[in-house]
Amino acid sequence: MFNMVKSFRVSDLQTLLASMGRSKSGLKQDLVGRALRLVQTEYSPELLKNVRQLYESRFPKTSGWLAARRPEGVPVAYSPISSSPTASQGTDYLNGISKPLTAPAVEVNMVPLSFYQTLETLLPPTELIPQNNDKLQDSQCIFELTPNQADQIRNASELRPGIRSIQVVLRICYSDSIGVEEDQYPPNIAVKVNQSYCHVPGYYPSNKPGVEPRRPCRPINITPWLHLSSVTNRVTITWGNFGKRYSLAVYLVRAFTAADLFNQLKLCSVESAERCRERIQDKLRFDPESEIATTGLRVSLICPLVKMRLGVPCRVLTCAHLQCFDAVFFLQMNEKKPTWTCPVCDKPAPFELLTIDGLCSEILKLTGEDIEEIEYLTDGSWRPIRDEKEKERERERSKTPEYSVVDICSPEANGHSPAHSSTSLTGRPGSSSSGMAGVTGAPAAGGVVVDLTLDSSSEEEGGGAGGDSEDTEDSADSPAPKRGRYNYDKDLVTAY
């Protein structure tokens, strides 16, 4: 008994401890010590039965006292490989050994897939058993399609060119009885169907020995290589034996696309706007025990997946946040790589828990493209939040003082000639210490020539003839102004 327990793996130890109501957490040495103490203190027929069952599933060749158990209602018979027609009368065959195989002591449950609906089970989960100590193992299984199954495949519609909606898929997972198992390829996997190798989706061989393919692994579609008749189909799986246990199963399924799931989502899982408002009110309800009162929650109208405006807002019912993501893009991404993880909080987001937010859908219809964020209030209402850049522009616009506009092109401003009037920046008449430029000449081509070299003092001194003569003498003594690159005086500016 003690030697049996010591030979168990971690999964076997966890199964044994869980069946006896003990904790199954910890390292392997902790699990072994806990199981040995259990054998010493509580030696019972139930414990003995569980240990022997686990040992028999671990070493199926060494003991033959336990009868093979299969799921009820599934007739399975195993037979050796032979070229004679009488040697392949069984409906299922695995691993190619001459004696009847021992099925796993505990049934393996595979996780259901959203993009596949299981119609029939052609081969239930059955463990891959190594035949020797080689690292590469070959296991075989054979099955036949009934006329009804073959007709379903022939008459099925095409999802894409060459891919039908009714398929026969091969699934591989760990041989573990704890919970449900996700698809997991063994190392160095290769699948041959009727002497033709088929494509393993998402698998890239590694140079390192014993490295499993990265998840998520997907079902392997073997339909194009099958005989759609009463002829027996033979599937050979090459896999790496590096100490882990795997089981395979073959199913007849109906495959869906992202568009199919989206149509199901629109028909079956839409949360009304009133229910969404109630959810918001519950989330923002005042808690007297809390020191912080939440008066609003900001929600972005930009999808966190593609950084674009939401088209069909979607949430996960089990998530605590109100932020939505786009349902169409989410389904399309999971069709390519089925992770089913919420893009907001990284929690599991299975298709069965997705729902379309009716309130956010209304908000998207009522707001323009420039509104990228809103705020939910305590009464269930909402208000748009403008962009911070727009707020900054409005703030600068409100701080800028208003100046009056003076039309210097008019012949008269406030009853004075433009050439003899000076106006300050505030629009009040009068001269200033800085001095406004004097205006000389007559308007030409809709503008007035302004001499920037004159100041208010020269205008005051130039009131009579003497002033004119002084200006004439000054202009005669002073050198001529330099010409610039263009044909006009450097100090003259034309104002329009």
Steps between C-alpha positions, in 0.01 A plus 500: 500500500776748592694422182185562296450842659864595452478420127205738447532825311370833620165460325455152651583626847257790464226263386562265793503777760191667353307172501575460872413859588857624550669812368661454158712817495876512544816359350542135406697414813224649714236301310699176537544549874133585541395190304734270699365632829150442367584137422651452847216658697188420296549163338157416360354299209403823322855633526642169380263502201595855401873427525471188287291678238751780470790256488327294231441811286863601553644158409240321286738221391617390843169395647191357345259462787300818424244464222494766235230762539356702217227767494162339484325477165820520292592161348877480461707198402874489452688275261858465377623633168467239229472498126223240508142632487397298805759669718338843482139426588503727811357849470786669691866415538780679686876453545522182288563243775368147481334474839194704605592843625419627845312827476573774754359423841345845517316652206665803342272797437601742226400865512214594263596731215293799390586465132406129492178317581552130568256290300634149564795336677693275264773413752473599870807637684751216513853517636807483276710215639873479419611162364868531595752741644554692177441874502290487184191282515248402233139434599224400263123507505246385245132584461228481238239757405139394477308584180309770687821662625655490154190663350509777759857582403430489126189721521649753741547858387846651459628748754793582275623340177587140585378518862156361581280589795469131601842363591675209665753639747775345710554641847792428738525601866666401828379177664377663818176450687504833685250734334484538124800487274595747229653390172873439532728350235784273613856582385606402147143435391421384148166366376462269202153416367478212254870530413480880448637753745251766604557851626522557876375857556728734692778243546863593435766235576760590761868407501488446876395146601181461700367852435123505465335724240388833633136529591232548389486174307199434279316194366661342194266481201559161331191508275673561162705178535217268610319234297137613488380143467501172689877470452695503827691819578840464664659785700863483619625744764873553550573660838785562741512288815654727763318384810157660457176318432272593211160389377344537158141505378324522162172691458254585227435874546333799343743791459398865539656825384530829686200631304290203616586562864428871459153425369440271798619773733260757351206262527559352843713732714410870493472684833232769494580864566284500816687203641830673424383813686408287801846347492656849495284618790594194705867563431479870595263459795622681810661273758489650852786275610728627227704815552514575128181584310500433125291751307575381148678243288682584180466260210686525169321463168824373343546123473807386699569231239535706182505858637201595285150622585275223624263345248316239709582554871541172685582401859546187710228439757748392767728805464463785750588783259261687269752550220395328177692358206391441142322165460585455130874547543502288817337204323724534195814501715387190691421326173867540404643443849243374755618651827155622620646758739343834588714777341419735790575293812661182352247273669340203317238615250325193354245550227215385725558798733520773235220756477435809289463821703172662396566832676843545344346419160254789547779734607701420187200594285443830687862621505723614219836368394677774697372368835738230617408477868190525717425499871225300668329682788339368818144519363586285199531793259813596312680803364763535225856593592679719253857452401764665719645682198162655427474608864845658483407693187184631664699596812753698296219661303329618820824653640581704184388871539271643238638787286293743298570502127586830326461520124800705390387480138203728559551866401412621847509338845323677786479825296874528431710425198695174532821688429457726804345265755665241720309217659617282788459124516184537706334711231508829702617807305806690610877476490713275719860504614583206276351681201288360225618519147388796298303450184611681184387501145171420343344155495600294199372162393284471812788569747685780680878546509620535860841652577631313802793747548271786605388546857249724671757773583584556132128531422454767770799708374384480140192719550611805285726608216800511728445143586489415132829676434667325791380166367635597158843592640517184708412290199761679289782444753408140579618228260253331269338188648649171391310287257432141591471199281156607383402828331359685800638699793627288786316701765165515320234241562174474313205443733174351367 
